[in-house]
Structure formats: C-alpha cells, structure tokens
Amino acid sequence: MNEGMTRSMDTPRAWAIDLVAWALVGAILGAVGPFGSFFNDGLPVRVAYWTTLCLVSGVVISASVRWIWPIARRRRVSAWVWVPVTAVVITAPLGLFARVFAMGFWPGIRERVGLMEWLGQTLLIELVCLTAYVATHARVAQGRPREPSASPKGEARILDRLPSRLGRDLLCLQMEDHYVRLHTPRGSVLVLTPLRTAITQVGGIDGMQVHRSWWVAREAVQGVVQDGRNLRLKLVSGLEAPVARSKVAELRAAGWPVGEA
C-alpha cells in the first residue's frame, strides 16, 4: 500500500462503501443463520443481530487494515503474517461484544455455547472477513493506475516515480507482491505497478531482468556472490540481487560479470 492508496481508502466515499458492504454481508448472514443462529429466532431478529454485528466488526477491521497495512509495507511484513495476527488480536474484544450482544437476544445461549467455542467461531469469522477484505482492496489497488505500456526510446519514465530525496540513480527494481521497490544509492520507495510495466519504463538505462522478481542496472553491479550453484549480484549499495539459473547464460553472453559455468 502506497500513500496514494492510503488516502483513497480514507475518503468518506471509501468508508461509505465499506459500511454498505458490511451491512450487506450481515443481512446475508442473517438470512442464512450460520452457527446455529437459524434456529434462534425469526428472520427479522436474525438479520438485525448479524447486521449490527457485521457493522461493528467491519468498522474494527476497516480501521485496523488502514492502520496496519502501511506499517507492514514499510517493514516488509507479508500479509500472510499480519492478517492472521490481526484476526487473533481483534477476536477477543469482538467475540466478547458479540457474546454479550447475543445474550441480549437469546439469554440461554450462555449455557448452550461455551466461551472458548464462541471465541473459536469468532476467530473463524474474523479471519475469513479480514482476508477477503484485504484481498479485495489489493485487487482493486492493482488495477487502479493505468500506466503507459512503454517509454519512448531513451526516456526513463520510471525515474519520475522517485521522490527527489532519492535522486535519479536507479540501481534496481524489486518486485514485492503487487508493488515494485525502486532502489537508489540513497534508499528505496514502493510504487504500485507490476514489475513488467516498470521494466518497460526504464528507457535507455542499461540493465536486465535477472530474476522473476528483480531487474538490475548494469552499472549498479559491483561483484558476484556465489553460493554453490546459486548466484547473486552484489550492487554498489550493498544489496544482493538473486540471479535465476535460466538467466546466467544470457547475462554471460551480454558481458555481465557472472563468472564461468
């Protein structure tokens, strides 16, 4: 998630869409009546219960994602890690709220469903909802910017994505999920674009895609690190870019310093 995406999620319109979506999910759950709630009461009561519950959970999930996702991006924490952890953290307060709220409708539920079983059900619901929410926003963000497919010959349009503090000396491109990290000697920045699109925008910068997740500028290469059959290009910034075995012969033919086979 970059700053532009963060701002777009914090607009009143984005929040309104979220609330409508959560309310719709609640209405559907009320009609279906999962976890035995189908037998608790009539349709209007079930819909009121699940809609309220989904709205409260949705606000917590939406706010949590808006806060945690940018931090996870900066620290390079995968969604496979922070999403389950977030689900576990929010389960206790939301589970207790849901239990107290449910007992207001059906007092006998306290004896029929134990606390740990209730929290387990809550964790399952929160994990599914949180995962779907993050996946949906990631997909929307992936398709949001429509970038030119290529740069005019010699023009490195990708450099326009670099903030002034990082200069314009591009060392390499590193794919991270739906983002690309642009590295310079002064640091790096994440931009929302596929790697293949970023590569078409390097223009006249001499470089090559050395791995499915890496493109490296030739002038950035300082040496080669060999670990058995694995090769990594050591860059002037200290970064090490992995080299795919299928790319070694191509790099060698192009005169890159990758050693002998």
PDB file of C-alpha atoms in Angstrom:
ATOM      1  CA  MET A   1       0.000   0.000   0.000  1.00  0.00           C
ATOM      2  CA  ASN A   2       1.427   3.357  -1.008  1.00  0.00           C
ATOM      3  CA  GLU A   3       0.431   6.803   0.241  1.00  0.00           C
ATOM      4  CA  GLY A   4      -1.995   7.324  -2.629  1.00  0.00           C
ATOM      5  CA  MET A   5      -3.832   4.138  -1.835  1.00  0.00           C
ATOM      6  CA  THR A   6      -3.929   5.028   1.854  1.00  0.00           C
ATOM      7  CA  ARG A   7      -5.551   8.368   1.065  1.00  0.00           C
ATOM      8  CA  SER A   8      -8.076   6.754  -1.264  1.00  0.00           C
ATOM      9  CA  MET A   9      -9.167   4.344   1.478  1.00  0.00           C
ATOM     10  CA  ASP A  10      -9.632   7.176   3.981  1.00  0.00           C
ATOM     11  CA  THR A  11     -12.171   9.126   1.954  1.00  0.00           C
ATOM     12  CA  PRO A  12     -15.818   9.370   3.101  1.00  0.00           C
ATOM     13  CA  ARG A  13     -16.830   7.536  -0.076  1.00  0.00           C
ATOM     14  CA  ALA A  14     -14.496   4.613   0.687  1.00  0.00           C
ATOM     15  CA  TRP A  15     -15.828   4.356   4.225  1.00  0.00           C
ATOM     16  CA  ALA A  16     -19.430   4.531   2.979  1.00  0.00           C
ATOM     17  CA  ILE A  17     -18.772   1.700   0.528  1.00  0.00           C
ATOM     18  CA  ASP A  18     -17.226  -0.364   3.325  1.00  0.00           C
ATOM     19  CA  LEU A  19     -20.205   0.165   5.639  1.00  0.00           C
ATOM     20  CA  VAL A  20     -22.726  -0.725   2.941  1.00  0.00           C
ATOM     21  CA  ALA A  21     -20.739  -3.861   2.110  1.00  0.00           C
ATOM     22  CA  TRP A  22     -20.540  -4.923   5.763  1.00  0.00           C
ATOM     23  CA  ALA A  23     -24.272  -4.319   6.222  1.00  0.00           C
ATOM     24  CA  LEU A  24     -24.991  -6.432   3.142  1.00  0.00           C
ATOM     25  CA  VAL A  25     -22.828  -9.248   4.498  1.00  0.00           C
ATOM     26  CA  GLY A  26     -24.723  -9.026   7.785  1.00  0.00           C
ATOM     27  CA  ALA A  27     -28.085  -9.241   6.031  1.00  0.00           C
ATOM     28  CA  ILE A  28     -26.948 -12.308   4.096  1.00  0.00           C
ATOM     29  CA  LEU A  29     -25.677 -13.988   7.258  1.00  0.00           C
ATOM     30  CA  GLY A  30     -28.953 -13.148   8.969  1.00  0.00           C
ATOM     31  CA  ALA A  31     -30.865 -14.897   6.207  1.00  0.00           C
ATOM     32  CA  VAL A  32     -28.556 -17.925   6.234  1.00  0.00           C
ATOM     33  CA  GLY A  33     -28.301 -18.150  10.037  1.00  0.00           C
ATOM     34  CA  PRO A  34     -24.818 -19.689  10.473  1.00  0.00           C
ATOM     35  CA  PHE A  35     -23.507 -21.328  13.675  1.00  0.00           C
ATOM     36  CA  GLY A  36     -26.988 -22.441  14.718  1.00  0.00           C
ATOM     37  CA  SER A  37     -28.487 -18.950  14.760  1.00  0.00           C
ATOM     38  CA  PHE A  38     -31.047 -20.085  12.176  1.00  0.00           C
ATOM     39  CA  PHE A  39     -32.932 -21.817  14.974  1.00  0.00           C
ATOM     40  CA  ASN A  40     -32.699 -18.966  17.476  1.00  0.00           C
ATOM     41  CA  ASP A  41     -35.379 -16.634  16.177  1.00  0.00           C
ATOM     42  CA  GLY A  42     -37.255 -15.310  13.180  1.00  0.00           C
ATOM     43  CA  LEU A  43     -35.701 -13.691  10.115  1.00  0.00           C
ATOM     44  CA  PRO A  44     -36.044 -10.019  11.222  1.00  0.00           C
ATOM     45  CA  VAL A  45     -34.297 -10.669  14.543  1.00  0.00           C
ATOM     46  CA  ARG A  46     -31.516 -12.685  12.918  1.00  0.00           C
ATOM     47  CA  VAL A  47     -30.939 -10.002  10.287  1.00  0.00           C
ATOM     48  CA  ALA A  48     -30.861  -7.271  12.944  1.00  0.00           C
ATOM     49  CA  TYR A  49     -28.380  -9.267  15.031  1.00  0.00           C
ATOM     50  CA  TRP A  50     -25.989 -10.186  12.208  1.00  0.00           C
ATOM     51  CA  THR A  51     -26.159  -6.787  10.512  1.00  0.00           C
ATOM     52  CA  THR A  52     -25.260  -4.986  13.730  1.00  0.00           C
ATOM     53  CA  LEU A  53     -22.508  -7.487  14.438  1.00  0.00           C
ATOM     54  CA  CYS A  54     -21.037  -7.152  10.933  1.00  0.00           C
ATOM     55  CA  LEU A  55     -21.134  -3.362  11.062  1.00  0.00           C
ATOM     56  CA  VAL A  56     -19.248  -3.282  14.364  1.00  0.00           C
ATOM     57  CA  SER A  57     -16.750  -5.906  13.194  1.00  0.00           C
ATOM     58  CA  GLY A  58     -16.434  -4.172   9.833  1.00  0.00           C
ATOM     59  CA  VAL A  59     -15.532  -0.842  11.384  1.00  0.00           C
ATOM     60  CA  VAL A  60     -12.862  -2.544  13.516  1.00  0.00           C
ATOM     61  CA  ILE A  61     -11.493  -4.496  10.550  1.00  0.00           C
ATOM     62  CA  SER A  62     -11.527  -1.481   8.222  1.00  0.00           C
ATOM     63  CA  ALA A  63      -9.784   0.754  10.744  1.00  0.00           C
ATOM     64  CA  SER A  64      -7.238  -1.946  11.616  1.00  0.00           C
ATOM     65  CA  VAL A  65      -6.325  -2.528   7.976  1.00  0.00           C
ATOM     66  CA  ARG A  66      -5.932   1.187   7.294  1.00  0.00           C
ATOM     67  CA  TRP A  67      -3.559   1.461  10.250  1.00  0.00           C
ATOM     68  CA  ILE A  68      -1.600  -1.793   9.982  1.00  0.00           C
ATOM     69  CA  TRP A  69      -1.201  -2.258   6.216  1.00  0.00           C
ATOM     70  CA  PRO A  70       1.066   0.780   5.590  1.00  0.00           C
ATOM     71  CA  ILE A  71       3.217  -0.165   8.596  1.00  0.00           C
ATOM     72  CA  ALA A  72       3.518  -3.751   7.365  1.00  0.00           C
ATOM     73  CA  ARG A  73       4.516  -2.482   3.924  1.00  0.00           C
ATOM     74  CA  ARG A  74       7.283  -0.271   5.299  1.00  0.00           C
ATOM     75  CA  ARG A  75       8.615  -3.120   7.408  1.00  0.00           C
ATOM     76  CA  ARG A  76       8.153  -5.672   4.615  1.00  0.00           C
ATOM     77  CA  VAL A  77       5.855  -7.894   6.666  1.00  0.00           C
ATOM     78  CA  SER A  78       3.876 -10.248   4.445  1.00  0.00           C
ATOM     79  CA  ALA A  79       0.076 -10.260   4.521  1.00  0.00           C
ATOM     80  CA  TRP A  80       0.341 -13.977   5.286  1.00  0.00           C
ATOM     81  CA  VAL A  81       1.768 -12.906   8.655  1.00  0.00           C
ATOM     82  CA  TRP A  82      -0.043  -9.729   9.669  1.00  0.00           C
ATOM     83  CA  VAL A  83      -3.539 -10.738   8.560  1.00  0.00           C
ATOM     84  CA  PRO A  84      -3.795 -13.832  10.830  1.00  0.00           C
ATOM     85  CA  VAL A  85      -2.128 -11.954  13.703  1.00  0.00           C
ATOM     86  CA  THR A  86      -4.616  -9.103  13.349  1.00  0.00           C
ATOM     87  CA  ALA A  87      -7.508 -11.572  13.303  1.00  0.00           C
ATOM     88  CA  VAL A  88      -6.304 -13.127  16.549  1.00  0.00           C
ATOM     89  CA  VAL A  89      -5.872  -9.733  18.239  1.00  0.00           C
ATOM     90  CA  ILE A  90      -9.344  -8.428  17.365  1.00  0.00           C
ATOM     91  CA  THR A  91     -11.080 -11.724  18.155  1.00  0.00           C
ATOM     92  CA  ALA A  92     -11.155 -11.276  21.937  1.00  0.00           C
ATOM     93  CA  PRO A  93     -12.864  -7.854  22.092  1.00  0.00           C
ATOM     94  CA  LEU A  94     -15.196  -8.561  19.185  1.00  0.00           C
ATOM     95  CA  GLY A  95     -16.001 -12.036  20.488  1.00  0.00           C
ATOM     96  CA  LEU A  96     -16.892 -10.734  23.935  1.00  0.00           C
ATOM     97  CA  PHE A  97     -19.009  -7.954  22.434  1.00  0.00           C
ATOM     98  CA  ALA A  98     -20.826 -10.428  20.206  1.00  0.00           C
ATOM     99  CA  ARG A  99     -21.453 -12.772  23.139  1.00  0.00           C
ATOM    100  CA  VAL A 100     -22.926 -10.049  25.359  1.00  0.00           C
ATOM    101  CA  PHE A 101     -24.953  -8.730  22.434  1.00  0.00           C
ATOM    102  CA  ALA A 102     -26.272 -12.208  21.586  1.00  0.00           C
ATOM    103  CA  MET A 103     -27.311 -12.852  25.201  1.00  0.00           C
ATOM    104  CA  GLY A 104     -29.493  -9.759  24.939  1.00  0.00           C
ATOM    105  CA  PHE A 105     -31.465 -11.565  22.234  1.00  0.00           C
ATOM    106  CA  TRP A 106     -31.148 -15.128  23.481  1.00  0.00           C
ATOM    107  CA  PRO A 107     -30.175 -15.355  27.188  1.00  0.00           C
ATOM    108  CA  GLY A 108     -29.935 -19.134  27.104  1.00  0.00           C
ATOM    109  CA  ILE A 109     -27.053 -19.066  24.638  1.00  0.00           C
ATOM    110  CA  ARG A 110     -24.609 -18.634  27.516  1.00  0.00           C
ATOM    111  CA  GLU A 111     -25.271 -22.191  28.690  1.00  0.00           C
ATOM    112  CA  ARG A 112     -25.523 -23.716  25.227  1.00  0.00           C
ATOM    113  CA  VAL A 113     -22.247 -22.332  23.822  1.00  0.00           C
ATOM    114  CA  GLY A 114     -19.079 -22.211  25.917  1.00  0.00           C
ATOM    115  CA  LEU A 115     -16.811 -19.149  25.867  1.00  0.00           C
ATOM    116  CA  MET A 116     -13.893 -20.883  24.124  1.00  0.00           C
ATOM    117  CA  GLU A 117     -16.162 -22.350  21.458  1.00  0.00           C
ATOM    118  CA  TRP A 118     -17.664 -18.897  20.960  1.00  0.00           C
ATOM    119  CA  LEU A 119     -14.239 -17.296  20.572  1.00  0.00           C
ATOM    120  CA  GLY A 120     -13.229 -20.029  18.143  1.00  0.00           C
ATOM    121  CA  GLN A 121     -16.247 -19.285  15.980  1.00  0.00           C
ATOM    122  CA  THR A 122     -15.496 -15.580  16.191  1.00  0.00           C
ATOM    123  CA  LEU A 123     -11.878 -16.136  15.104  1.00  0.00           C
ATOM    124  CA  LEU A 124     -13.038 -18.109  12.082  1.00  0.00           C
ATOM    125  CA  ILE A 125     -15.452 -15.361  11.040  1.00  0.00           C
ATOM    126  CA  GLU A 126     -12.936 -12.549  11.588  1.00  0.00           C
ATOM    127  CA  LEU A 127     -10.185 -14.384   9.702  1.00  0.00           C
ATOM    128  CA  VAL A 128     -12.411 -15.015   6.686  1.00  0.00           C
ATOM    129  CA  CYS A 129     -13.757 -11.444   6.638  1.00  0.00           C
ATOM    130  CA  LEU A 130     -10.336  -9.855   7.159  1.00  0.00           C
ATOM    131  CA  THR A 131      -8.709 -11.976   4.449  1.00  0.00           C
ATOM    132  CA  ALA A 132     -11.489 -11.214   1.966  1.00  0.00           C
ATOM    133  CA  TYR A 133     -11.317  -7.507   2.792  1.00  0.00           C
ATOM    134  CA  VAL A 134      -7.545  -7.269   2.272  1.00  0.00           C
ATOM    135  CA  ALA A 135      -7.650  -9.392  -0.899  1.00  0.00           C
ATOM    136  CA  THR A 136     -10.412  -7.209  -2.359  1.00  0.00           C
ATOM    137  CA  HIS A 137      -8.558  -3.958  -1.702  1.00  0.00           C
ATOM    138  CA  ALA A 138      -5.299  -5.416  -3.044  1.00  0.00           C
ATOM    139  CA  ARG A 139      -7.022  -6.427  -6.273  1.00  0.00           C
ATOM    140  CA  VAL A 140      -8.702  -3.029  -6.638  1.00  0.00           C
ATOM    141  CA  ALA A 141      -5.390  -1.275  -5.998  1.00  0.00           C
ATOM    142  CA  GLN A 142      -3.624  -3.462  -8.547  1.00  0.00           C
ATOM    143  CA  GLY A 143      -5.942  -2.328 -11.294  1.00  0.00           C
ATOM    144  CA  ARG A 144      -6.284   1.328 -10.259  1.00  0.00           C
ATOM    145  CA  PRO A 145      -3.403   3.084 -12.033  1.00  0.00           C
ATOM    146  CA  ARG A 146      -3.361   2.591 -15.783  1.00  0.00           C
ATOM    147  CA  GLU A 147       0.184   3.281 -16.806  1.00  0.00           C
ATOM    148  CA  PRO A 148       1.656   3.607 -20.300  1.00  0.00           C
ATOM    149  CA  SER A 149       2.905   0.250 -21.550  1.00  0.00           C
ATOM    150  CA  ALA A 150       6.326   1.567 -22.506  1.00  0.00           C
ATOM    151  CA  SER A 151       8.555   4.613 -22.505  1.00  0.00           C
ATOM    152  CA  PRO A 152       9.754   6.378 -25.623  1.00  0.00           C
ATOM    153  CA  LYS A 153      13.186   5.130 -26.587  1.00  0.00           C
ATOM    154  CA  GLY A 154      15.835   6.546 -24.265  1.00  0.00           C
ATOM    155  CA  GLU A 155      13.346   8.135 -21.852  1.00  0.00           C
ATOM    156  CA  ALA A 156      13.366   6.544 -18.398  1.00  0.00           C
ATOM    157  CA  ARG A 157       9.820   7.325 -17.250  1.00  0.00           C
ATOM    158  CA  ILE A 158      10.278   5.132 -14.192  1.00  0.00           C
ATOM    159  CA  LEU A 159      12.578   7.785 -12.727  1.00  0.00           C
ATOM    160  CA  ASP A 160       9.588  10.106 -12.410  1.00  0.00           C
ATOM    161  CA  ARG A 161       8.307   7.780  -9.692  1.00  0.00           C
ATOM    162  CA  LEU A 162      11.319   8.519  -7.496  1.00  0.00           C
ATOM    163  CA  PRO A 163      10.965  11.223  -4.814  1.00  0.00           C
ATOM    164  CA  SER A 164      13.598  13.927  -5.021  1.00  0.00           C
ATOM    165  CA  ARG A 165      15.268  12.779  -1.792  1.00  0.00           C
ATOM    166  CA  LEU A 166      16.317   9.524  -3.525  1.00  0.00           C
ATOM    167  CA  GLY A 167      17.915  11.138  -6.552  1.00  0.00           C
ATOM    168  CA  ARG A 168      17.610   9.588 -10.009  1.00  0.00           C
ATOM    169  CA  ASP A 169      20.380   6.986  -9.993  1.00  0.00           C
ATOM    170  CA  LEU A 170      18.325   3.798 -10.342  1.00  0.00           C
ATOM    171  CA  LEU A 171      20.110   0.661  -9.188  1.00  0.00           C
ATOM    172  CA  CYS A 172      17.433  -1.989  -9.464  1.00  0.00           C
ATOM    173  CA  LEU A 173      13.750  -2.871  -9.364  1.00  0.00           C
ATOM    174  CA  GLN A 174      12.488  -5.415  -6.840  1.00  0.00           C
ATOM    175  CA  MET A 175       9.007  -6.925  -7.035  1.00  0.00           C
ATOM    176  CA  GLU A 176       7.018  -7.106  -3.789  1.00  0.00           C
ATOM    177  CA  ASP A 177       3.535  -8.587  -4.288  1.00  0.00           C
ATOM    178  CA  HIS A 178       1.664  -6.074  -6.476  1.00  0.00           C
ATOM    179  CA  TYR A 179       4.316  -3.400  -5.906  1.00  0.00           C
ATOM    180  CA  VAL A 180       7.810  -2.652  -7.163  1.00  0.00           C
ATOM    181  CA  ARG A 181      10.524  -1.252  -4.917  1.00  0.00           C
ATOM    182  CA  LEU A 182      12.792   1.213  -6.697  1.00  0.00           C
ATOM    183  CA  HIS A 183      16.299   1.214  -5.211  1.00  0.00           C
ATOM    184  CA  THR A 184      18.825   4.042  -5.460  1.00  0.00           C
ATOM    185  CA  PRO A 185      22.051   4.639  -3.512  1.00  0.00           C
ATOM    186  CA  ARG A 186      20.037   6.892  -1.162  1.00  0.00           C
ATOM    187  CA  GLY A 187      17.289   4.403  -0.295  1.00  0.00           C
ATOM    188  CA  SER A 188      14.152   2.947  -1.830  1.00  0.00           C
ATOM    189  CA  VAL A 189      10.478   3.582  -2.442  1.00  0.00           C
ATOM    190  CA  LEU A 190       7.482   1.350  -3.205  1.00  0.00           C
ATOM    191  CA  VAL A 191       5.305   2.100  -6.210  1.00  0.00           C
ATOM    192  CA  LEU A 192       2.091   0.374  -7.195  1.00  0.00           C
ATOM    193  CA  THR A 193       2.833  -1.193 -10.573  1.00  0.00           C
ATOM    194  CA  PRO A 194       3.614  -4.636 -11.997  1.00  0.00           C
ATOM    195  CA  LEU A 195       7.309  -5.367 -12.488  1.00  0.00           C
ATOM    196  CA  ARG A 196       6.800  -5.974 -16.210  1.00  0.00           C
ATOM    197  CA  THR A 197       5.347  -2.458 -16.568  1.00  0.00           C
ATOM    198  CA  ALA A 198       8.194  -0.884 -14.585  1.00  0.00           C
ATOM    199  CA  ILE A 199      10.758  -2.634 -16.800  1.00  0.00           C
ATOM    200  CA  THR A 200       9.180  -1.192 -19.944  1.00  0.00           C
ATOM    201  CA  GLN A 201       9.667   2.278 -18.434  1.00  0.00           C
ATOM    202  CA  VAL A 202      13.415   2.103 -17.726  1.00  0.00           C
ATOM    203  CA  GLY A 203      14.033   3.512 -21.208  1.00  0.00           C
ATOM    204  CA  GLY A 204      17.711   3.800 -22.085  1.00  0.00           C
ATOM    205  CA  ILE A 205      19.051   2.587 -18.716  1.00  0.00           C
ATOM    206  CA  ASP A 206      21.286  -0.390 -19.470  1.00  0.00           C
ATOM    207  CA  GLY A 207      20.058  -3.318 -17.433  1.00  0.00           C
ATOM    208  CA  MET A 208      18.415  -6.718 -17.467  1.00  0.00           C
ATOM    209  CA  GLN A 209      15.804  -8.744 -15.637  1.00  0.00           C
ATOM    210  CA  VAL A 210      17.999 -11.224 -13.788  1.00  0.00           C
ATOM    211  CA  HIS A 211      15.245 -12.959 -11.821  1.00  0.00           C
ATOM    212  CA  ARG A 212      11.463 -13.101 -11.982  1.00  0.00           C
ATOM    213  CA  SER A 213      11.404 -10.539  -9.129  1.00  0.00           C
ATOM    214  CA  TRP A 214      14.449  -8.410  -9.994  1.00  0.00           C
ATOM    215  CA  TRP A 215      15.675  -6.057 -12.709  1.00  0.00           C
ATOM    216  CA  VAL A 216      19.222  -4.708 -12.252  1.00  0.00           C
ATOM    217  CA  ALA A 217      21.057  -1.812 -13.889  1.00  0.00           C
ATOM    218  CA  ARG A 218      24.406  -2.958 -15.290  1.00  0.00           C
ATOM    219  CA  GLU A 219      26.330  -0.059 -13.746  1.00  0.00           C
ATOM    220  CA  ALA A 220      24.980  -0.962 -10.297  1.00  0.00           C
ATOM    221  CA  VAL A 221      26.773  -4.324 -10.260  1.00  0.00           C
ATOM    222  CA  GLN A 222      29.879  -4.362  -8.090  1.00  0.00           C
ATOM    223  CA  GLY A 223      30.557  -8.071  -7.986  1.00  0.00           C
ATOM    224  CA  VAL A 224      29.139 -11.584  -7.786  1.00  0.00           C
ATOM    225  CA  VAL A 225      28.422 -13.731  -4.753  1.00  0.00           C
ATOM    226  CA  GLN A 226      28.399 -17.461  -5.486  1.00  0.00           C
ATOM    227  CA  ASP A 227      26.828 -19.972  -3.114  1.00  0.00           C
ATOM    228  CA  GLY A 228      27.121 -23.389  -4.685  1.00  0.00           C
ATOM    229  CA  ARG A 229      25.166 -23.160  -7.934  1.00  0.00           C
ATOM    230  CA  ASN A 230      23.343 -20.037  -6.816  1.00  0.00           C
ATOM    231  CA  LEU A 231      24.494 -16.602  -7.936  1.00  0.00           C
ATOM    232  CA  ARG A 232      23.723 -13.178  -6.541  1.00  0.00           C
ATOM    233  CA  LEU A 233      24.759  -9.842  -7.965  1.00  0.00           C
ATOM    234  CA  LYS A 234      26.299  -7.569  -5.354  1.00  0.00           C
ATOM    235  CA  LEU A 235      25.255  -3.995  -6.006  1.00  0.00           C
ATOM    236  CA  VAL A 236      27.083  -0.793  -5.099  1.00  0.00           C
ATOM    237  CA  SER A 237      24.544  -0.122  -2.364  1.00  0.00           C
ATOM    238  CA  GLY A 238      25.272  -3.436  -0.655  1.00  0.00           C
ATOM    239  CA  LEU A 239      22.102  -5.125  -1.910  1.00  0.00           C
ATOM    240  CA  GLU A 240      22.376  -8.604  -3.365  1.00  0.00           C
ATOM    241  CA  ALA A 241      20.048  -9.490  -6.237  1.00  0.00           C
ATOM    242  CA  PRO A 242      19.455 -13.196  -6.936  1.00  0.00           C
ATOM    243  CA  VAL A 243      20.144 -14.479 -10.432  1.00  0.00           C
ATOM    244  CA  ALA A 244      17.857 -17.120 -11.890  1.00  0.00           C
ATOM    245  CA  ARG A 245      19.773 -20.095 -13.288  1.00  0.00           C
ATOM    246  CA  SER A 246      17.956 -19.677 -16.592  1.00  0.00           C
ATOM    247  CA  LYS A 247      19.381 -16.140 -16.854  1.00  0.00           C
ATOM    248  CA  VAL A 248      23.052 -16.956 -16.242  1.00  0.00           C
ATOM    249  CA  ALA A 249      23.900 -17.834 -19.846  1.00  0.00           C
ATOM    250  CA  GLU A 250      22.044 -14.765 -21.136  1.00  0.00           C
ATOM    251  CA  LEU A 251      23.901 -12.490 -18.723  1.00  0.00           C
ATOM    252  CA  ARG A 252      27.239 -14.055 -19.592  1.00  0.00           C
ATOM    253  CA  ALA A 253      26.567 -13.625 -23.318  1.00  0.00           C
ATOM    254  CA  ALA A 254      25.778  -9.957 -22.679  1.00  0.00           C
ATOM    255  CA  GLY A 255      29.120  -9.485 -20.926  1.00  0.00           C
ATOM    256  CA  TRP A 256      27.866  -9.281 -17.359  1.00  0.00           C
ATOM    257  CA  PRO A 257      30.359 -10.320 -14.632  1.00  0.00           C
ATOM    258  CA  VAL A 258      28.728 -13.582 -13.620  1.00  0.00           C
ATOM    259  CA  GLY A 259      31.778 -15.839 -13.858  1.00  0.00           C
ATOM    260  CA  GLU A 260      32.151 -19.113 -15.665  1.00  0.00           C
ATOM    261  CA  ALA A 261      29.702 -22.026 -15.696  1.00  0.00           C
TER     262      ALA A 261
END
